Amino acid sequence: MRSLFPILSPPWVVLSLLALTLLALVSCEEEVAGGSTTSGRRIILKTRLEVTAPGDPFLTGLGWKVTLTKAAVATGPLYYFDGAPPFAAAPRQLRRGVLARWLGPSVAWAHPGHYVPGNARGQVLQSWSADLLAGTTELPAGDGITGVYRSGRFSFAASSAGPAAGFLGSNVAAVEGRAEKDGMTVYFRVGTDLATLTTRAPEGRVDGCVFEEVDVQQDGTVVVQIRPSVWFNLVDFSGVAPGTVAAPTTIQPGENAHLGFLVGLAQLSAYRFRYEP
Amino acid sequence: MQPPRPLEQPLATWPGGSPGEHDVVVPVLLRISTAGAVLEAQVEVSVGDALDREALAVARRWRFEPARRGGKPVEARVRAYVRFVGQRQHHHQSEGERSHRSHEGNLRAVGPVQVPKYGEDEHRQENSREVRVQGERTLPGAASATTRDRAVIRAAPHRTAGDVLRVVPGVNLTQHGGEGKAHQIFFRGFDAVHGQDLELWAGGAPVNDVSNLHGQGYADLHFLMPEVLREVQSSPGVYDPGQGDFAVAGTMRLALGYDEPGATAKVMVGSFGTRRYFLAYHPRDTREETFAAFESYSTDGFGPSRSAQRTSAVAQALYNLGERATMRLLVTHYGGRFASAGVVRLEDLRRGGDPFATYDPNQGGDSSRSQLVVELSEAKEGFRWSLVPFLVLRGMRLRQNFTGYLEDPRGDGVQQLNDATTVGLTASYRRSWPLFSPRDLLEAGVQARSDGIEQSQRRLESASGRIRKVEVDAKVHAADMAGYLDAVLHPWKRLALRGGVRVDGLSYRTVDAGGQARSAQGARLNRRGTAELILTTGLFASASYGEGFRSPQARSLAEGQRAPFTTVASQELGLRYREERLQGSVAVFRTTLSDDLAFDQARARNERTPATLRLGGAFEMVVRLASWFTSSTSLTYTRATFRRSEGEYVAGALLPYVPQFVGRSDLSFEPALRRVLGRLLEGQLGAGISFYHRRPLPYGEFGRDAFLLDLRAGAKLENFHLTFDIYNALDDRWFDGEFVYASRFDQGEGASLVPARHATMGPPRTLLVSLEVAL
């Protein structure tokens, strides 16, 4: 038997047993030592759109007091990146002590504004519409990976989904309200479709928005804060017919006020992201 | 009991053709059947692989008058010597005597000689001065070092010589870039990519490209045919002072030969428009190292953008120069062109997309290699030297697009060109150095290569193929010089110590297209050693330690920078068992790297990572129950982890992409079936089983396991040999490669930019039929 089946010879039996023992030990070692996976993980990121004090009037950069009665936006894909936003503070490790600032060599900083998004950490791909005066709107959930989040991309897209789709129609942003200044009151309606917006925001994107820096390690919610007041900072209502509550004046594309509105929609400061565990 | 009596014992012929000065005697254990045939032969005390093999081969042909008990034939075991007659003996014989002995058989030289126990044998030989053992000795080495010979290589079908590496324990191969791009090699916990961590030699010349633009150590084996591989030697870890650059996971050496005497013509046709023509010639009465072979291969491929063509020629000749010196001349030429389908996103597959589709049909490349190798060697009493100069000309063009339109809306296609000329040599001098024992040795060796490389990388527009960006345009000169000392000592009859030091000096000069030049240089001393203890006949325990390095990409070096080596330290403990019908080993190993490289999901290329650790175990065995059955089986487990936290890598987390369990089994049955038309009909059944399990991917995920079964069935009737090869017989929808990174193949809005899983699909079931005719 031994000669026909050399695998049963003593040395070989020893080797086989050793091999099996070894594999068992190594497998156990893995469980004991933990670390049975790679670093990082995929996460689910719910998304919520927020407007602070949505019904409150606000003062624009040109001195107009604006009160919104209707406001809606159609969001396109949202992306979150690990690249610092263009106007972010210097990275923490480069901050220098007082003594070093006085005694050490000076530091030359490159021109700001060269935004490099870096790597995408998270995203919401589905378009949706939101009534901004509702305060908060749940957007479709997104996905992402763990890591540091620093900046985001807000984008507009025509959407037939969500609570404000009917009001928006073909617009990606539409607002109705009242603007007051120096005793003058203008009831207005303003909106834009994606094609018109792309003259100020290429492809309807606003790149480099601030994402409050955070090291995301678990599922959570990304809150998208929209500040409609920024949209009106450069809108001069002085050339807009007053209109009435029942029949507000529609600001047409090409008018100065509409141009100011488009510029406002493309402002980085109109959008801000943060993460909540 | 009457012992067996020798009847017919053909002479043993010296490996290499030229006899040594003195006789060499190989003690063997034989089991003699009741018919007087040798059922089993086993080397009692090894005097070197080549001599052992020849001794066993000749011993198996001996015929005996069987042993008898009470007049009835019975099986018996005997100890005997196989004697290789040395020059002096030859000179004392007339030509007539030699021919007579050959004809009558070596009755005088061999009888059922009782061989003393190990140790006494050596002592007795020394005292009597009757014989002197000379030849290639098996040097002590790591227990898990293996050699897979032609019997194992031929068991299962292999498309290319690169495919043959699957028979090496611990190896997992993928070919994600098309039939013509170098394989991606995973070996004992290392993602060696295209050769970055695996030193490869073929026919005495290095295969790895230095500072290849596509990947450091790029090793393309398509210039060889699987038929001309004589054996594959694997040396995991870095325990041998002869191992140099790229030997991080280990070293593999491919020996070339072709053993079908005369001329052979083979035609192969099969699935997906595959056609292959193979011609070979091996002069009768010469060693198998002398041959010439030609191959022409083409296929339409198993899906879009998977066609390939290649043509290659290999010729090697072995000459005797005088009595003990030999010259080996090897010339190869190869040219190939191939298309590549690239990757598919897993989410597209889940949506029901065609797994064999391609996002960019313009991917692929071409490759060429021409080389000349001359090996001069001489073995005399007490010393052996060799000198192997080589010249290699390499060309490579790749066009690929793994990220679609992520970086640029015009497309992220990349064209890489890399042309290199390599000149180098290896030289060694080994002499007897009897400090403790006559078996003690000292070897000094030199290795050097110089590479002149022209390389460029350009980004292409997907639609037009026009260049949109020049990323690299450089000339690189790289030189690698190494010297080593390697000593083998036997302070005790059962203990062998082998150790040495090796110094590698690397220098680089890079000149960019604008003329700006920079250079860098570095040197590294590495220590290596093995202790091997003989536990009992055929059973060895060994402990090995070795230091190595990983060389840098030349383009990454700054002016005046000391070439920053990644330092490697390997340890292994193991047991090795070896006899004629059964060989095997079991080992635990540990390898640490001061820093590492891993595929970076953010940049979609290999990037530096913090220090890593590989810890694992390896088991392998080869069983040869009879001349018609061979099996080779291996199972390797490796746990590769980060040792430090840095960036996104966390200490203790697994290194992504490297399968933890890799198994392989090669089985071959070659029975003699029956006689047809007065000729012997021989059958052949073979199988190759490959599997890998637990392939970690980034973000805590694991890739898809694979289980592949390749089958071979054939019949040989004298000069005709018909073979059916089925690859992936179970038609497993397996992922040849898996990668996680951000891509954008959809140019519309709403494209996912988060790192996603991508796969390259492995070939489906493929049938190839070949008819071989011996002319």
mmCIF file of C-alpha atoms in Angstrom, chain A residues 13-205:
data_model
loop_
_atom_site.group_PDB
_atom_site.id
_atom_site.type_symbol
_atom_site.label_atom_id
_atom_site.label_comp_id
_atom_site.label_asym_id
_atom_site.label_seq_id
_atom_site.Cartn_x
_atom_site.Cartn_y
_atom_site.Cartn_z
ATOM 1 C CA VAL A 13 1.434 12.727 5.980
ATOM 2 C CA VAL A 14 3.421 15.068 8.191
ATOM 3 C CA LEU A 15 3.674 17.626 5.418
ATOM 4 C CA SER A 16 -0.022 17.431 4.643
ATOM 5 C CA LEU A 17 -0.990 17.882 8.239
ATOM 6 C CA LEU A 18 1.389 20.768 8.586
ATOM 7 C CA ALA A 19 -0.091 22.409 5.544
ATOM 8 C CA LEU A 20 -3.620 22.096 6.791
ATOM 9 C CA THR A 21 -2.630 23.321 10.219
ATOM 10 C CA LEU A 22 -0.816 26.230 8.719
ATOM 11 C CA LEU A 23 -3.748 27.301 6.615
ATOM 12 C CA ALA A 24 -6.089 26.997 9.562
ATOM 13 C CA LEU A 25 -3.757 29.034 11.751
ATOM 14 C CA VAL A 26 -3.303 31.721 9.193
ATOM 15 C CA SER A 27 -7.045 31.961 8.676
ATOM 16 C CA CYS A 28 -7.602 32.224 12.412
ATOM 17 C CA GLU A 29 -4.887 34.806 12.697
ATOM 18 C CA GLU A 30 -6.753 36.960 10.273
ATOM 19 C CA GLU A 31 -9.888 36.884 12.348
ATOM 20 C CA VAL A 32 -8.021 37.507 15.572
ATOM 21 C CA ALA A 33 -5.983 40.371 14.212
ATOM 22 C CA GLY A 34 -9.016 42.070 12.748
ATOM 23 C CA GLY A 35 -8.447 44.163 9.679
ATOM 24 C CA SER A 36 -10.097 41.652 7.432
ATOM 25 C CA THR A 37 -10.994 44.296 4.882
ATOM 26 C CA THR A 38 -9.398 47.118 3.008
ATOM 27 C CA SER A 39 -9.474 50.683 4.289
ATOM 28 C CA GLY A 40 -12.446 52.930 3.544
ATOM 29 C CA ARG A 41 -15.986 51.904 2.743
ATOM 30 C CA ARG A 42 -18.907 52.871 0.627
ATOM 31 C CA ILE A 43 -21.624 54.877 2.317
ATOM 32 C CA ILE A 44 -25.186 56.050 1.725
ATOM 33 C CA LEU A 45 -25.674 59.777 1.800
ATOM 34 C CA LYS A 46 -29.195 61.060 2.196
ATOM 35 C CA THR A 47 -29.639 64.544 0.829
ATOM 36 C CA ARG A 48 -31.662 67.415 2.201
ATOM 37 C CA LEU A 49 -32.083 70.830 0.663
ATOM 38 C CA GLU A 50 -32.512 73.701 3.113
ATOM 39 C CA VAL A 51 -33.287 77.391 2.954
ATOM 40 C CA THR A 52 -32.811 79.379 6.131
ATOM 41 C CA ALA A 53 -35.797 81.563 7.110
ATOM 42 C CA PRO A 54 -37.407 81.083 3.717
ATOM 43 C CA GLY A 55 -40.219 83.617 4.027
ATOM 44 C CA ASP A 56 -38.183 86.385 5.581
ATOM 45 C CA PRO A 57 -37.388 89.459 3.504
ATOM 46 C CA PHE A 58 -33.747 90.187 2.720
ATOM 47 C CA LEU A 59 -31.774 93.176 1.543
ATOM 48 C CA THR A 60 -29.868 92.874 -1.735
ATOM 49 C CA GLY A 61 -26.524 94.372 -2.593
ATOM 50 C CA LEU A 62 -28.277 97.114 -4.541
ATOM 51 C CA GLY A 63 -30.457 98.036 -1.562
ATOM 52 C CA TRP A 64 -33.670 96.327 -2.570
ATOM 53 C CA LYS A 65 -35.748 94.671 0.109
ATOM 54 C CA VAL A 66 -37.031 91.467 -1.445
ATOM 55 C CA THR A 67 -39.750 89.224 -0.140
ATOM 56 C CA LEU A 68 -40.285 85.945 -1.941
ATOM 57 C CA THR A 69 -43.753 84.518 -2.318
ATOM 58 C CA LYS A 70 -42.828 81.575 -4.509
ATOM 59 C CA ALA A 71 -39.385 80.076 -5.180
ATOM 60 C CA ALA A 72 -38.379 76.786 -6.692
ATOM 61 C CA VAL A 73 -35.298 75.168 -8.109
ATOM 62 C CA ALA A 74 -34.634 72.085 -10.186
ATOM 63 C CA THR A 75 -31.447 70.415 -9.103
ATOM 64 C CA GLY A 76 -29.224 68.344 -11.306
ATOM 65 C CA PRO A 77 -26.470 66.002 -10.179
ATOM 66 C CA LEU A 78 -24.657 67.050 -7.012
ATOM 67 C CA TYR A 79 -21.055 66.054 -6.438
ATOM 68 C CA TYR A 80 -18.813 66.322 -3.397
ATOM 69 C CA PHE A 81 -15.039 66.441 -3.751
ATOM 70 C CA ASP A 82 -11.920 66.313 -1.613
ATOM 71 C CA GLY A 83 -10.360 69.335 -3.332
ATOM 72 C CA ALA A 84 -10.380 72.570 -1.360
ATOM 73 C CA PRO A 85 -12.818 75.241 -2.565
ATOM 74 C CA PRO A 86 -11.163 78.227 -4.252
ATOM 75 C CA PHE A 87 -11.570 80.611 -1.333
ATOM 76 C CA ALA A 88 -10.872 78.153 1.455
ATOM 77 C CA ALA A 89 -8.517 79.020 4.280
ATOM 78 C CA ALA A 90 -4.960 77.772 4.051
ATOM 79 C CA PRO A 91 -4.598 74.134 4.949
ATOM 80 C CA ARG A 92 -4.144 73.660 8.630
ATOM 81 C CA GLN A 93 -0.641 72.226 8.397
ATOM 82 C CA LEU A 94 0.593 75.341 6.617
ATOM 83 C CA ARG A 95 -0.549 77.789 9.240
ATOM 84 C CA ARG A 96 2.466 79.263 10.938
ATOM 85 C CA GLY A 97 3.045 80.465 14.421
ATOM 86 C CA VAL A 98 3.369 84.139 15.266
ATOM 87 C CA LEU A 99 7.093 83.848 15.898
ATOM 88 C CA ALA A 100 7.649 82.045 12.653
ATOM 89 C CA ARG A 101 5.659 84.643 10.775
ATOM 90 C CA TRP A 102 7.822 87.441 12.160
ATOM 91 C CA LEU A 103 11.194 85.778 12.059
ATOM 92 C CA GLY A 104 10.911 83.197 9.346
ATOM 93 C CA PRO A 105 10.954 83.686 5.618
ATOM 94 C CA SER A 106 7.808 84.996 4.142
ATOM 95 C CA VAL A 107 5.452 82.727 2.259
ATOM 96 C CA ALA A 108 4.268 83.510 -1.215
ATOM 97 C CA TRP A 109 0.791 82.299 -1.955
ATOM 98 C CA ALA A 110 -0.343 81.427 -5.409
ATOM 99 C CA HIS A 111 -3.279 83.235 -6.893
ATOM 100 C CA PRO A 112 -6.472 81.953 -5.378
ATOM 101 C CA GLY A 113 -9.291 80.706 -7.476
ATOM 102 C CA HIS A 114 -7.600 77.865 -9.287
ATOM 103 C CA TYR A 115 -10.110 75.343 -8.138
ATOM 104 C CA VAL A 116 -9.101 71.743 -8.512
ATOM 105 C CA PRO A 117 -11.987 69.532 -7.471
ATOM 106 C CA GLY A 118 -9.803 66.494 -6.839
ATOM 107 C CA ASN A 119 -11.522 63.189 -6.316
ATOM 108 C CA ALA A 120 -15.259 62.721 -6.158
ATOM 109 C CA ARG A 121 -16.292 61.477 -2.710
ATOM 110 C CA GLY A 122 -20.029 61.464 -3.044
ATOM 111 C CA GLN A 123 -22.833 62.254 -5.414
ATOM 112 C CA VAL A 124 -26.542 62.461 -6.055
ATOM 113 C CA LEU A 125 -27.258 61.707 -9.658
ATOM 114 C CA GLN A 126 -31.029 62.010 -9.875
ATOM 115 C CA SER A 127 -32.589 65.352 -10.798
ATOM 116 C CA TRP A 128 -35.271 66.720 -8.492
ATOM 117 C CA SER A 129 -37.271 69.863 -7.884
ATOM 118 C CA ALA A 130 -37.772 71.677 -4.618
ATOM 119 C CA ASP A 131 -40.042 74.386 -3.264
ATOM 120 C CA LEU A 132 -37.579 76.656 -1.517
ATOM 121 C CA LEU A 133 -40.214 78.326 0.665
ATOM 122 C CA ALA A 134 -41.062 74.949 2.177
ATOM 123 C CA GLY A 135 -37.863 75.243 4.188
ATOM 124 C CA THR A 136 -36.494 71.755 3.668
ATOM 125 C CA THR A 137 -36.905 69.246 0.902
ATOM 126 C CA GLU A 138 -35.681 65.687 0.900
ATOM 127 C CA LEU A 139 -33.769 64.980 -2.280
ATOM 128 C CA PRO A 140 -33.077 61.477 -3.592
ATOM 129 C CA ALA A 141 -30.386 59.652 -1.652
ATOM 130 C CA GLY A 142 -26.868 59.615 -2.962
ATOM 131 C CA ASP A 143 -23.836 57.429 -2.484
ATOM 132 C CA GLY A 144 -20.253 58.032 -1.630
ATOM 133 C CA ILE A 145 -17.096 56.791 -0.037
ATOM 134 C CA THR A 146 -15.463 57.588 3.267
ATOM 135 C CA GLY A 147 -12.850 60.307 3.432
ATOM 136 C CA VAL A 148 -12.418 64.049 3.630
ATOM 137 C CA TYR A 149 -15.041 66.199 1.924
ATOM 138 C CA ARG A 150 -14.111 69.798 1.100
ATOM 139 C CA SER A 151 -16.013 71.143 -1.862
ATOM 140 C CA GLY A 152 -19.091 70.517 -3.898
ATOM 141 C CA ARG A 153 -20.712 71.036 -7.251
ATOM 142 C CA PHE A 154 -24.284 72.299 -7.438
ATOM 143 C CA SER A 155 -26.006 71.940 -10.744
ATOM 144 C CA PHE A 156 -29.314 72.849 -12.298
ATOM 145 C CA ALA A 157 -31.255 70.528 -14.543
ATOM 146 C CA ALA A 158 -34.741 70.558 -15.985
ATOM 147 C CA SER A 159 -36.683 68.053 -13.984
ATOM 148 C CA SER A 160 -40.189 66.720 -13.986
ATOM 149 C CA ALA A 161 -39.682 65.037 -10.638
ATOM 150 C CA GLY A 162 -40.257 66.495 -7.190
ATOM 151 C CA PRO A 163 -42.802 68.788 -5.599
ATOM 152 C CA ALA A 164 -42.098 71.913 -7.647
ATOM 153 C CA ALA A 165 -42.015 70.434 -11.121
ATOM 154 C CA GLY A 166 -45.354 71.953 -12.077
ATOM 155 C CA PHE A 167 -44.420 75.462 -10.990
ATOM 156 C CA LEU A 168 -41.048 75.331 -12.699
ATOM 157 C CA GLY A 169 -42.199 74.093 -16.079
ATOM 158 C CA SER A 170 -39.179 74.333 -18.355
ATOM 159 C CA ASN A 171 -37.327 76.550 -15.905
ATOM 160 C CA VAL A 172 -34.531 75.341 -13.678
ATOM 161 C CA ALA A 173 -35.113 78.190 -11.229
ATOM 162 C CA ALA A 174 -38.184 80.391 -10.838
ATOM 163 C CA VAL A 175 -39.117 83.000 -8.264
ATOM 164 C CA GLU A 176 -42.056 85.290 -7.586
ATOM 165 C CA GLY A 177 -41.993 88.077 -5.041
ATOM 166 C CA ARG A 178 -41.971 91.701 -4.128
ATOM 167 C CA ALA A 179 -39.045 94.136 -4.239
ATOM 168 C CA GLU A 180 -39.158 97.435 -2.398
ATOM 169 C CA LYS A 181 -36.799 100.397 -2.380
ATOM 170 C CA ASP A 182 -37.270 104.084 -1.774
ATOM 171 C CA GLY A 183 -41.064 103.753 -1.740
ATOM 172 C CA MET A 184 -41.111 101.844 -5.000
ATOM 173 C CA THR A 185 -42.629 98.350 -5.031
ATOM 174 C CA VAL A 186 -42.175 95.886 -7.854
ATOM 175 C CA TYR A 187 -44.125 92.635 -8.073
ATOM 176 C CA PHE A 188 -42.018 90.390 -10.223
ATOM 177 C CA ARG A 189 -41.677 86.920 -11.629
ATOM 178 C CA VAL A 190 -38.290 85.718 -12.850
ATOM 179 C CA GLY A 191 -36.989 82.383 -14.025
ATOM 180 C CA THR A 192 -34.562 80.779 -16.403
ATOM 181 C CA ASP A 193 -34.287 77.652 -18.423
ATOM 182 C CA LEU A 194 -31.070 75.684 -18.583
ATOM 183 C CA ALA A 195 -29.998 76.964 -21.981
ATOM 184 C CA THR A 196 -30.170 80.587 -20.844
ATOM 185 C CA LEU A 197 -28.413 79.835 -17.584
ATOM 186 C CA THR A 198 -25.479 78.218 -19.329
ATOM 187 C CA THR A 199 -24.367 81.645 -20.534
ATOM 188 C CA ARG A 200 -23.325 82.304 -16.924
ATOM 189 C CA ALA A 201 -22.963 78.830 -15.491
ATOM 190 C CA PRO A 202 -21.437 76.449 -18.027
ATOM 191 C CA GLU A 203 -23.600 73.344 -18.349
ATOM 192 C CA GLY A 204 -25.675 74.675 -15.487
ATOM 193 C CA ARG A 205 -22.931 73.860 -12.977
#
